[in-house]
CSV table of C-alpha atoms in Angstrom, one decimal:
chain,number,residue,atom,x,y,z
A,1,MET,CA,0.0,0.0,0.0
A,2,SER,CA,1.4,3.4,-1.0
A,3,THR,CA,2.0,6.3,1.5
A,4,GLN,CA,-1.0,8.1,-0.1
A,5,GLU,CA,-3.3,5.1,0.3
A,6,GLN,CA,-2.2,4.7,3.9
A,7,SER,CA,-2.9,8.4,4.7
A,8,ASP,CA,-6.3,8.3,3.0
A,9,THR,CA,-7.4,5.4,5.2
A,10,THR,CA,-5.9,6.5,8.5
A,11,THR,CA,-6.5,10.3,8.3
A,12,THR,CA,-10.1,11.0,9.0
A,13,SER,CA,-10.0,13.9,11.4
A,14,ASP,CA,-10.8,17.4,10.2
A,15,HIS,CA,-8.0,18.8,12.3
A,16,GLN,CA,-4.3,18.0,11.7
A,17,SER,CA,-1.3,19.0,13.7
A,18,PRO,CA,2.0,18.2,11.8
A,19,ASP,CA,5.3,20.0,12.6
A,20,VAL,CA,5.4,21.6,9.2
A,21,VAL,CA,2.7,22.2,6.6
A,22,VAL,CA,4.0,22.7,3.0
A,23,VAL,CA,1.5,24.1,0.5
A,24,GLY,CA,2.2,22.8,-3.0
A,25,ALA,CA,3.8,19.6,-4.4
A,26,GLY,CA,6.2,21.2,-6.8
A,27,THR,CA,10.0,21.2,-6.7
A,28,ALA,CA,10.4,23.6,-3.9
A,29,GLY,CA,7.6,22.0,-1.8
A,30,CYS,CA,8.9,18.5,-2.2
A,31,TYR,CA,12.5,19.3,-1.4
A,32,ALA,CA,11.5,21.4,1.6
A,33,ALA,CA,9.2,18.7,3.0
A,34,ALA,CA,11.7,15.9,2.3
A,35,THR,CA,14.5,17.8,4.1
A,36,VAL,CA,12.2,18.3,7.1
A,37,ALA,CA,11.1,14.6,7.1
A,38,HIS,CA,14.7,13.3,6.9
A,39,ALA,CA,15.4,15.3,10.1
A,40,GLY,CA,12.7,13.2,11.9
A,41,TYR,CA,9.9,15.8,11.9
A,42,ASP,CA,6.3,15.4,10.6
A,43,ALA,CA,5.8,17.1,7.2
A,44,VAL,CA,2.6,17.3,5.3
A,45,ILE,CA,2.2,18.5,1.7
A,46,LEU,CA,-1.1,19.9,0.7
A,47,GLU,CA,-1.7,19.7,-3.1
A,48,ARG,CA,-4.8,20.9,-4.8
A,49,LYS,CA,-4.6,18.4,-7.7
A,50,THR,CA,-5.5,14.8,-7.5
A,51,ALA,CA,-2.9,12.1,-6.9
A,52,ASP,CA,-3.0,11.2,-10.7
A,53,GLU,CA,-2.5,14.9,-11.8
A,54,ALA,CA,0.0,16.0,-9.2
A,55,GLY,CA,3.3,17.0,-10.8
A,56,HIS,CA,1.7,17.9,-14.1
A,57,ILE,CA,2.4,21.6,-14.8
A,58,ALA,CA,3.2,23.8,-17.7
A,59,CYS,CA,7.0,24.1,-18.0
A,60,GLY,CA,9.5,24.5,-20.8
A,61,ASP,CA,11.2,21.3,-19.6
A,62,ALA,CA,14.7,22.7,-19.8
A,63,LEU,CA,16.8,22.1,-16.7
A,64,LYS,CA,20.0,24.0,-16.2
A,65,GLY,CA,22.1,22.7,-13.2
A,66,ALA,CA,21.1,19.1,-13.9
A,67,ASP,CA,24.4,18.0,-12.3
A,68,SER,CA,23.4,19.4,-8.9
A,69,PHE,CA,20.4,18.8,-6.6
A,70,PRO,CA,20.0,18.7,-2.8
A,71,GLU,CA,20.4,15.3,-1.3
A,72,ALA,CA,17.0,15.1,0.3
A,73,ILE,CA,15.7,13.6,-3.0
A,74,PRO,CA,18.6,11.8,-4.7
A,75,LYS,CA,19.4,12.8,-8.3
A,76,SER,CA,19.3,9.1,-9.2
A,77,LYS,CA,15.6,9.2,-8.4
A,78,LEU,CA,15.1,11.9,-11.0
A,79,GLU,CA,17.3,10.8,-13.8
A,80,PRO,CA,14.7,8.6,-15.6
A,81,ALA,CA,12.8,11.8,-16.3
A,82,PHE,CA,15.8,13.3,-18.1
A,83,THR,CA,14.9,12.6,-21.7
A,84,ASN,CA,17.6,14.5,-23.5
A,85,THR,CA,21.0,15.1,-21.9
A,86,GLY,CA,22.7,15.9,-25.2
A,87,VAL,CA,21.6,19.6,-25.3
A,88,ASP,CA,24.5,22.0,-24.8
A,89,HIS,CA,23.7,25.4,-26.3
A,90,GLY,CA,21.0,27.8,-27.2
A,91,ARG,CA,19.9,28.5,-30.7
A,92,PHE,CA,18.6,32.1,-31.1
A,93,GLU,CA,16.7,32.6,-34.4
A,94,ILE,CA,16.6,36.3,-35.3
A,95,PRO,CA,14.4,36.8,-38.4
A,96,GLN,CA,14.9,40.6,-38.3
A,97,GLU,CA,18.5,40.0,-39.1
A,98,ASP,CA,18.1,36.7,-41.1
A,99,THR,CA,20.5,35.3,-38.5
A,100,VAL,CA,20.8,32.2,-36.3
A,101,LEU,CA,23.0,32.8,-33.2
A,102,GLU,CA,24.5,29.7,-31.4
A,103,ILE,CA,25.2,30.4,-27.8
A,104,PRO,CA,26.9,27.9,-25.5
A,105,VAL,CA,25.2,27.3,-22.2
A,106,PRO,CA,27.5,26.8,-19.2
A,107,GLY,CA,27.0,23.9,-16.8
A,108,GLU,CA,25.1,20.7,-17.3
A,109,LEU,CA,21.9,21.0,-19.2
A,110,ALA,CA,19.0,18.6,-19.8
A,111,VAL,CA,15.5,18.5,-21.2
A,112,ILE,CA,13.1,16.6,-19.1
A,113,ASP,CA,9.6,15.1,-19.2
A,114,ARG,CA,8.2,17.5,-16.6
A,115,TRP,CA,5.2,15.3,-15.6
A,116,GLU,CA,7.5,12.3,-15.0
A,117,TYR,CA,9.9,14.5,-13.1
A,118,GLY,CA,6.9,15.7,-11.0
A,119,ARG,CA,5.9,12.2,-10.2
A,120,ARG,CA,9.5,11.3,-9.2
A,121,ILE,CA,10.0,14.2,-6.8
A,122,ILE,CA,6.7,13.3,-5.1
A,123,ASP,CA,7.9,9.6,-4.9
A,124,GLY,CA,11.2,10.9,-3.4
A,125,ALA,CA,9.5,13.0,-0.8
A,126,GLU,CA,7.2,10.0,0.1
A,127,ASP,CA,10.3,7.9,0.5
A,128,ALA,CA,11.6,10.4,3.0
A,129,GLY,CA,8.4,10.1,5.0
A,130,VAL,CA,6.4,13.0,3.8
A,131,ASP,CA,2.6,12.7,4.0
A,132,PHE,CA,0.6,13.9,1.0
A,133,HIS,CA,-2.9,15.3,1.1
A,134,TYR,CA,-4.3,15.6,-2.5
A,135,ASP,CA,-7.5,17.3,-3.5
A,136,THR,CA,-6.8,19.9,-0.8
A,137,VAL,CA,-7.3,23.5,-1.6
A,138,VAL,CA,-6.0,26.1,0.9
A,139,LYS,CA,-8.5,28.9,1.6
A,140,ASN,CA,-7.0,30.8,4.4
A,141,VAL,CA,-4.0,31.2,6.7
A,142,THR,CA,-4.3,31.4,10.5
A,143,GLN,CA,-2.3,33.7,12.7
A,144,ALA,CA,-1.8,34.3,16.4
A,145,ASP,CA,-2.4,37.6,18.1
A,146,ASP,CA,1.3,38.5,17.7
A,147,GLY,CA,1.1,37.9,13.9
A,148,ARG,CA,2.9,34.5,13.9
A,149,VAL,CA,1.4,32.1,11.3
A,150,THR,CA,0.1,29.1,13.0
A,151,GLY,CA,-1.5,27.0,10.2
A,152,VAL,CA,-3.9,27.0,7.2
A,153,GLU,CA,-7.6,26.3,6.6
A,154,ALA,CA,-8.4,24.2,3.6
A,155,ILE,CA,-11.1,22.2,1.8
A,156,ARG,CA,-10.3,18.6,1.1
A,157,LYS,CA,-12.6,16.6,-1.1
A,158,GLY,CA,-15.3,19.0,-0.3
A,159,GLU,CA,-14.9,18.9,3.4
A,160,PRO,CA,-13.3,21.7,5.6
A,161,ARG,CA,-10.0,20.8,7.2
A,162,THR,CA,-7.7,22.8,9.6
A,163,TYR,CA,-4.0,22.2,9.7
A,164,GLU,CA,-2.2,23.6,12.8
A,165,ALA,CA,1.5,23.7,12.5
A,166,ASP,CA,4.7,25.2,14.0
A,167,ILE,CA,5.7,26.3,10.5
A,168,VAL,CA,4.0,26.9,7.2
A,169,ILE,CA,6.1,26.8,4.0
A,170,ASP,CA,4.4,28.5,1.1
A,171,ALA,CA,5.3,26.6,-2.1
A,172,ALA,CA,2.0,27.5,-3.8
A,173,GLY,CA,3.6,29.0,-6.9
A,174,SER,CA,3.3,32.4,-8.6
A,175,LEU,CA,0.9,34.9,-7.0
A,176,SER,CA,0.3,32.6,-4.1
A,177,ILE,CA,-3.1,32.9,-2.5
A,178,LEU,CA,-1.5,32.4,0.9
A,179,GLN,CA,0.2,35.8,0.6
A,180,ASP,CA,-3.1,37.5,0.1
A,181,ASN,CA,-4.3,36.2,3.4
A,182,VAL,CA,-1.3,36.8,5.7
A,183,ASP,CA,-0.9,40.1,7.6
A,184,PHE,CA,2.7,40.9,7.0
A,185,SER,CA,2.6,44.3,8.6
A,186,GLU,CA,4.9,43.4,11.5
A,187,SER,CA,7.6,41.6,9.4
A,188,THR,CA,10.0,42.2,6.6
A,189,PHE,CA,8.2,39.9,4.1
A,190,ASP,CA,8.3,41.5,0.7
A,191,THR,CA,4.8,42.7,-0.3
A,192,ASN,CA,6.0,44.9,-3.3
A,193,VAL,CA,4.6,42.3,-5.7
A,194,ASN,CA,2.0,42.7,-8.5
A,195,TYR,CA,0.9,41.0,-11.7
A,196,ARG,CA,3.2,43.1,-13.9
A,197,HIS,CA,6.2,41.2,-12.3
A,198,PHE,CA,4.9,38.0,-13.9
A,199,CYS,CA,4.9,36.3,-17.2
A,200,SER,CA,2.3,33.9,-18.7
A,201,ALA,CA,3.6,30.8,-20.4
A,202,TYR,CA,1.9,28.3,-22.7
A,203,ARG,CA,3.2,25.1,-24.1
A,204,GLU,CA,2.3,22.1,-26.2
A,205,ILE,CA,4.0,18.8,-26.6
A,206,VAL,CA,4.5,18.2,-30.3
A,207,HIS,CA,5.4,14.9,-32.0
A,208,VAL,CA,7.1,15.0,-35.4
A,209,ASP,CA,7.8,12.1,-37.9
A,210,GLU,CA,11.4,13.0,-38.7
A,211,PRO,CA,14.2,13.9,-36.2
A,212,VAL,CA,14.8,17.6,-35.9
A,213,GLU,CA,18.3,18.8,-36.8
A,214,TRP,CA,18.6,20.9,-33.6
A,215,ASP,CA,18.1,18.1,-31.0
A,216,ASP,CA,21.2,19.3,-29.2
A,217,ALA,CA,19.9,22.9,-28.7
A,218,LEU,CA,17.3,25.0,-27.0
A,219,VAL,CA,15.7,27.1,-29.7
A,220,PHE,CA,14.5,30.6,-29.0
A,221,LYS,CA,12.8,33.1,-31.3
A,222,PRO,CA,11.2,36.5,-30.7
A,223,THR,CA,7.4,36.9,-31.2
A,224,GLU,CA,6.2,39.5,-33.6
A,225,ARG,CA,6.0,41.9,-30.7
A,226,ALA,CA,8.6,42.7,-28.1
A,227,ALA,CA,6.3,41.3,-25.4
A,228,GLY,CA,7.3,37.7,-25.8
A,229,TYR,CA,9.4,34.9,-27.2
A,230,LEU,CA,8.8,31.4,-28.7
A,231,TRP,CA,10.8,28.3,-27.6
A,232,TYR,CA,11.3,24.8,-29.0
A,233,PHE,CA,13.0,22.5,-26.6
A,234,PRO,CA,13.6,18.9,-27.8
A,235,ARG,CA,12.7,16.2,-25.2
A,236,THR,CA,13.9,13.8,-27.9
A,237,ASP,CA,14.7,14.3,-31.6
A,238,THR,CA,11.0,13.8,-32.4
A,239,GLU,CA,9.2,15.1,-29.3
A,240,ILE,CA,9.4,18.8,-28.9
A,241,ASN,CA,8.2,21.1,-26.1
A,242,ALA,CA,6.9,24.1,-28.1
A,243,GLY,CA,5.8,27.2,-26.2
A,244,LEU,CA,5.9,30.9,-25.6
A,245,GLY,CA,6.2,33.3,-22.7
A,246,PHE,CA,4.8,36.8,-22.6
A,247,GLN,CA,4.3,39.5,-20.0
A,248,MET,CA,0.9,39.3,-18.2
A,249,THR,CA,0.2,42.9,-19.4
A,250,GLU,CA,-0.3,41.5,-22.9
A,251,GLU,CA,-3.3,39.8,-24.5
A,252,PRO,CA,-2.5,36.0,-24.4
A,253,MET,CA,-4.5,34.8,-27.4
A,254,LYS,CA,-2.8,37.1,-29.9
A,255,LEU,CA,0.6,35.8,-28.8
A,256,VAL,CA,-0.6,32.2,-28.8
A,257,ASP,CA,-1.5,32.8,-32.5
A,258,ASP,CA,2.2,33.7,-33.0
A,259,LEU,CA,3.2,30.2,-31.9
A,260,LYS,CA,0.5,28.6,-34.0
A,261,ARG,CA,1.6,30.5,-37.1
A,262,ASP,CA,5.3,29.6,-36.5
A,263,LEU,CA,4.5,25.9,-36.1
A,264,GLU,CA,2.5,25.9,-39.3
A,265,THR,CA,5.3,27.5,-41.3
A,266,ARG,CA,8.3,25.5,-40.0
A,267,PRO,CA,8.9,22.5,-42.3
A,268,GLU,CA,10.0,20.3,-39.5
A,269,PHE,CA,6.6,20.4,-38.0
A,270,GLU,CA,4.6,19.5,-41.1
A,271,GLY,CA,2.1,16.8,-40.2
A,272,ALA,CA,3.0,17.0,-36.5
A,273,GLU,CA,0.7,15.8,-33.7
A,274,VAL,CA,0.0,18.1,-30.8
A,275,GLU,CA,-0.9,16.9,-27.3
A,276,ASP,CA,-1.0,18.1,-23.7
A,277,LYS,CA,-1.6,21.8,-24.0
A,278,LEU,CA,-1.0,23.7,-20.7
A,279,GLY,CA,-0.5,27.3,-19.5
A,280,ALA,CA,0.9,28.8,-16.3
A,281,ALA,CA,2.3,32.0,-14.7
A,282,LEU,CA,5.9,32.5,-13.6
A,283,PRO,CA,7.8,35.4,-12.0
A,284,THR,CA,10.1,37.5,-14.2
A,285,ARG,CA,11.3,39.7,-11.4
A,286,ARG,CA,14.0,39.9,-8.8
A,287,PRO,CA,13.7,37.5,-5.8
A,288,TYR,CA,11.7,38.7,-2.9
A,289,ASP,CA,13.8,41.0,-0.7
A,290,SER,CA,12.7,38.9,2.2
A,291,ALA,CA,10.6,35.7,2.1
A,292,VAL,CA,10.2,35.1,5.8
A,293,HIS,CA,7.7,36.0,8.5
A,294,PRO,CA,7.3,34.5,12.0
A,295,GLY,CA,6.1,30.9,11.5
A,296,TYR,CA,6.1,31.3,7.7
A,297,MET,CA,8.5,31.1,4.7
A,298,ALA,CA,7.8,31.3,0.9
A,299,VAL,CA,9.9,29.2,-1.5
A,300,GLY,CA,10.3,28.7,-5.3
A,301,ASP,CA,8.0,30.7,-7.6
A,302,ALA,CA,6.1,32.0,-4.5
A,303,ALA,CA,9.3,33.9,-3.6
A,304,GLY,CA,10.5,34.9,-7.1
A,305,HIS,CA,13.2,32.1,-7.3
A,306,VAL,CA,13.3,32.1,-11.1
A,307,ASN,CA,16.0,33.3,-13.6
A,308,PRO,CA,14.1,36.4,-15.0
A,309,THR,CA,15.7,36.2,-18.4
A,310,THR,CA,15.3,32.5,-19.1
A,311,GLY,CA,12.4,31.5,-16.9
A,312,GLY,CA,14.4,28.6,-15.5
A,313,GLY,CA,13.4,27.8,-11.9
A,314,ILE,CA,13.8,24.1,-11.1
A,315,ALA,CA,17.3,24.1,-9.6
A,316,GLY,CA,16.7,27.4,-7.7
A,317,ALA,CA,13.4,26.0,-6.3
A,318,ALA,CA,15.1,22.8,-5.1
A,319,TYR,CA,17.8,24.7,-3.2
A,320,GLY,CA,15.3,27.3,-2.0
A,321,GLY,CA,13.2,24.5,-0.5
A,322,LYS,CA,16.3,23.0,1.2
A,323,TYR,CA,17.5,26.3,2.6
A,324,ALA,CA,14.0,27.1,4.1
A,325,ALA,CA,13.7,23.6,5.5
A,326,ASP,CA,17.1,23.9,7.2
A,327,GLN,CA,15.9,26.9,9.0
A,328,ALA,CA,12.6,25.2,9.8
A,329,ILE,CA,14.5,22.4,11.4
A,330,GLU,CA,16.6,24.9,13.5
A,331,ALA,CA,13.3,26.5,14.6
A,332,LEU,CA,11.8,23.2,15.6
A,333,GLU,CA,14.9,22.3,17.6
A,334,THR,CA,15.0,25.6,19.4
A,335,GLY,CA,11.3,26.5,19.6
A,336,ASP,CA,12.1,29.9,18.1
A,337,TYR,CA,9.9,30.6,15.0
A,338,SER,CA,10.9,34.3,14.6
A,339,GLU,CA,12.3,36.1,11.6
A,340,ASP,CA,15.7,36.0,13.1
A,341,THR,CA,15.7,32.2,13.1
A,342,PHE,CA,14.5,32.1,9.4
A,343,TRP,CA,16.8,34.9,8.2
A,344,LYS,CA,19.6,32.6,7.2
A,345,TYR,CA,17.3,31.2,4.5
A,346,ASN,CA,17.2,34.7,2.9
A,347,GLU,CA,20.9,35.0,3.1
A,348,ARG,CA,21.6,31.6,1.5
A,349,VAL,CA,19.2,32.3,-1.4
A,350,MET,CA,20.8,35.7,-2.1
A,351,ASP,CA,24.3,34.2,-1.9
A,352,HIS,CA,23.5,31.2,-4.1
A,353,PHE,CA,21.4,32.7,-6.9
A,354,GLY,CA,19.3,35.6,-5.7
A,355,ALA,CA,21.9,38.4,-6.3
A,356,ARG,CA,22.5,37.1,-9.8
A,357,TYR,CA,18.8,37.0,-10.6
A,358,ALA,CA,18.4,40.6,-9.4
A,359,ALA,CA,21.1,41.8,-11.7
A,360,LEU,CA,19.6,39.9,-14.6
A,361,ASP,CA,16.3,41.6,-14.0
A,362,VAL,CA,18.0,44.8,-15.0
A,363,TYR,CA,18.1,43.5,-18.6
A,364,ASN,CA,14.4,42.7,-18.5
A,365,ILE,CA,13.8,46.3,-17.5
A,366,LEU,CA,16.0,47.5,-20.4
A,367,SER,CA,14.0,45.3,-22.9
A,368,THR,CA,10.8,47.2,-22.1
A,369,ALA,CA,12.3,50.5,-23.3
A,370,VAL,CA,14.3,49.3,-26.4
A,371,ASP,CA,12.9,48.8,-29.9
A,372,VAL,CA,12.8,45.0,-30.5
A,373,ASP,CA,14.5,45.4,-34.0
A,374,ASP,CA,17.4,47.3,-32.4
A,375,LEU,CA,17.7,44.8,-29.7
A,376,MET,CA,17.8,41.8,-32.1
A,377,GLY,CA,20.3,43.6,-34.3
A,378,LEU,CA,22.5,44.1,-31.3
A,379,LEU,CA,22.2,40.5,-30.2
A,380,ALA,CA,23.2,39.3,-33.7
A,381,ALA,CA,26.4,41.4,-33.4
A,382,MET,CA,27.5,40.2,-30.0
A,383,PRO,CA,29.9,37.2,-29.5
A,384,GLY,CA,27.9,34.1,-28.4
A,385,ASP,CA,30.0,33.2,-25.4
A,386,LYS,CA,29.7,36.7,-24.0
A,387,LEU,CA,25.9,36.6,-24.4
A,388,ALA,CA,25.9,33.4,-22.5
A,389,GLU,CA,27.8,35.0,-19.6
A,390,ALA,CA,25.3,37.9,-19.6
A,391,LEU,CA,22.3,35.6,-19.6
A,392,TYR,CA,23.5,33.3,-16.8
A,393,SER,CA,25.8,35.3,-14.6
A,394,GLY,CA,24.3,38.8,-14.8
A,395,SER,CA,27.6,40.3,-15.9
A,396,THR,CA,30.2,39.9,-18.6
A,397,ASP,CA,33.4,41.5,-19.9
A,398,ILE,CA,34.3,42.0,-23.5
A,399,GLY,CA,37.9,42.6,-24.6
A,400,MET,CA,38.9,45.5,-26.9
A,401,LYS,CA,39.2,43.3,-30.0
A,402,LEU,CA,35.8,41.9,-29.5
A,403,LYS,CA,34.4,45.3,-28.8
A,404,LEU,CA,35.7,46.6,-32.1
A,405,GLU,CA,34.4,43.6,-34.0
A,406,ALA,CA,30.9,44.0,-32.5
A,407,LEU,CA,31.0,47.7,-33.1
A,408,ILE,CA,31.6,47.1,-36.9
A,409,LYS,CA,29.0,44.4,-37.1
A,410,SER,CA,26.4,46.5,-35.3
A,411,ARG,CA,26.5,49.6,-37.4
A,412,GLY,CA,23.2,51.3,-37.0
A,413,HIS,CA,22.6,50.1,-33.5
A,414,TRP,CA,25.3,52.1,-31.7
A,415,GLY,CA,22.8,54.1,-29.6
A,416,THR,CA,21.5,50.8,-28.3
A,417,ILE,CA,25.0,49.6,-27.6
A,418,TRP,CA,25.8,52.7,-25.5
A,419,ASN,CA,22.5,52.1,-23.7
A,420,LEU,CA,23.4,48.5,-23.0
A,421,TYR,CA,26.9,49.4,-21.9
A,422,GLN,CA,25.5,51.9,-19.4
A,423,THR,CA,22.9,49.4,-18.3
A,424,LYS,CA,25.6,46.8,-17.7
A,425,ARG,CA,27.3,49.2,-15.3
A,426,CYS,CA,24.1,49.6,-13.4
A,427,ALA,CA,23.6,45.8,-13.3
A,428,ASP,CA,27.2,45.4,-12.0
A,429,ASP,CA,26.6,48.0,-9.2
A,430,LEU,CA,23.3,46.3,-8.3
A,431,LEU,CA,25.0,42.8,-8.2
A,432,ALA,CA,27.7,44.2,-5.8
A,433,HIS,CA,25.1,45.6,-3.6
A,434,TYR,CA,23.1,42.3,-3.4
A,435,GLU,CA,26.4,40.6,-2.4
A,436,GLN,CA,26.2,42.8,0.7
A,437,TYR,CA,22.8,41.5,1.7
A,438,PRO,CA,22.1,42.2,5.4
A,439,THR,CA,22.8,39.5,8.0
A,440,SER,CA,19.7,40.3,10.1
A,441,PRO,CA,16.2,41.8,9.6
A,442,GLU,CA,17.3,45.0,11.3
A,443,GLY,CA,19.6,45.8,8.4
A,444,LEU,CA,17.1,45.3,5.6
A,445,ALA,CA,15.6,48.8,5.5
A,446,SER,CA,18.9,50.6,5.0
A,447,TRP,CA,19.9,48.0,2.4
A,448,GLN,CA,16.7,48.5,0.5
A,449,GLU,CA,17.1,52.3,0.6
A,450,ARG,CA,20.5,52.0,-1.1
A,451,ARG,CA,19.1,49.4,-3.5
A,452,ASP,CA,16.3,51.6,-4.5
A,453,GLU,CA,18.7,54.4,-5.3
A,454,LEU,CA,20.6,52.0,-7.6
A,455,MET,CA,17.3,51.1,-9.3
A,456,GLU,CA,16.6,54.8,-9.9
A,457,ASP,CA,19.9,54.8,-11.9
A,458,VAL,CA,18.6,51.8,-13.8
A,459,TYR,CA,15.4,53.6,-14.8
A,460,GLU,CA,17.2,56.8,-15.7
A,461,THR,CA,19.7,54.9,-17.8
A,462,THR,CA,17.3,52.6,-19.7
A,463,GLY,CA,14.4,55.1,-20.0
A,464,ALA,CA,12.1,52.4,-18.7
A,465,ASP,CA,9.1,53.0,-16.5
A,466,PRO,CA,9.7,51.9,-12.8
A,467,LYS,CA,9.0,48.2,-12.3
A,468,TYR,CA,8.8,48.2,-8.5
C-alpha cells in the first residue's frame, strides 16, 4: 500500500497538527518537506490536484544545473525523467537580421519530461516520510495575536479541514493565494509584488515524424511583438516542447497565435501531432527582498526564485526548498519561530542565486524600453560566449578586440550599444550591492534604501518605467 493510500485510510479527522505544513507539491515544496522529514519531523504537503494529476504543470522542460540537486531527493531518483542530456547550447533565431545565433550554455543541461519528473520528486518525498494530502485547496492562513502564522484552513474533497503547524512553507507558486491572506505588517516579508512582475507561459508537446536537426539545442525566437518569445525544446529528436512566454500585461491569445503561425510555417513540424496543452504563470522579477515571517516562509515561484531572463526555476526551487527547511529544522529544535531564526534562509538564497537574478532583472527592464529590432540587431552582433555570460551570470566583460568587431557588425545600433553598456554598469553595481545583503532583519531597511537608489539609476539609464 502506498503512502498516499495509507494516509487516506488512516487520516479521517478534520484537524491535523504536523510540525510543518507545506502548500504545493512542486519542486520547492517536495524538497522542503523531504528535508524536514529526513530530520525526523512530521511534514505534510497539501496539493490541490488529484494524486494522478499532481506534478503535471506547464513548463519549458529545460533544466540547467542538472548536475546538482540537494540530497533530500537523490538525483538518481530523478534521472529517468531526463529525456535529453545531449543539449549543450541555445539557438537564437533572429528573423529581423536573417541570423541564427548559437550560444553555449555553461554547466550541465538537460530537457526533461516534466510530468514524469513531477511524479518522481513526489515519490522521493514520500520515500523520505512526507505525508501527501491531495484534492486539498488552501483557503486561508491562521495567525496568532502576535502575527505569527500558525497554520492553514483548507477544503479537502469538499470537506473543511484545519492544519495547525509550527511552520507553514508556502510553495504554492506564482501569485500565491497564501500571501493574500497573511498580515505581514509586522515583518520584513516583501509585499512589493504585483501581476506586472509575472509572465504567462503556454506550451504544447509536439510529435514529429522525422528527427529535428537541432536536437542538441534549446531554440528561442522572438514573437512579432517585443512582449514575448517562442521556444522549441527537444525532449527527444521527435518530441518537442513548443511554447511561448509573454508579460501578463499582454493579450494572451494574440501571442498564442504567433506560436500557431510559426508551427504551421516550420517545415520540420509538417504533419505534427500536438498533445498536452497547458499554461501557467511564472515570475520574471527579482527575488523577494525577504521571504520570511514568523512561522512562515515562501519558496520557489512563490518567492521569485526564477531566472528572470530565461524562466528557469527548477534548480533554484530545489535549493530554496532545502534552505528554508534547514531553518525550519533549527526553529523546531529551538522553539524559536521568529524572523531572526529564518533569516539565514534569505541570506543563503541571495548568496546562491538571488543576487545574480536581481542583476539579470535589469536587462528585463531594459528590454521594455528598447525597440525590438534594435535589440535583435545588437544580439546578432555580439559574441555568443559573451551573451551566454550575460544571460546566466548577470555580468560579462568584452575585450577590446571583440568590442571593435561587435561595433563594426552592429553599425546602425550604436545608440542601443551605448545604452546596453550603461545598463551593464548599473547591473554590476546592483550585483555588488546584493552581495552585501544584510545579516539580520534589522539591516534590511537601509539595504533597501540603497538598492532603490541604484534602481533609480537603472530607470534613468534605460528610460524604462519603474517596475517596483
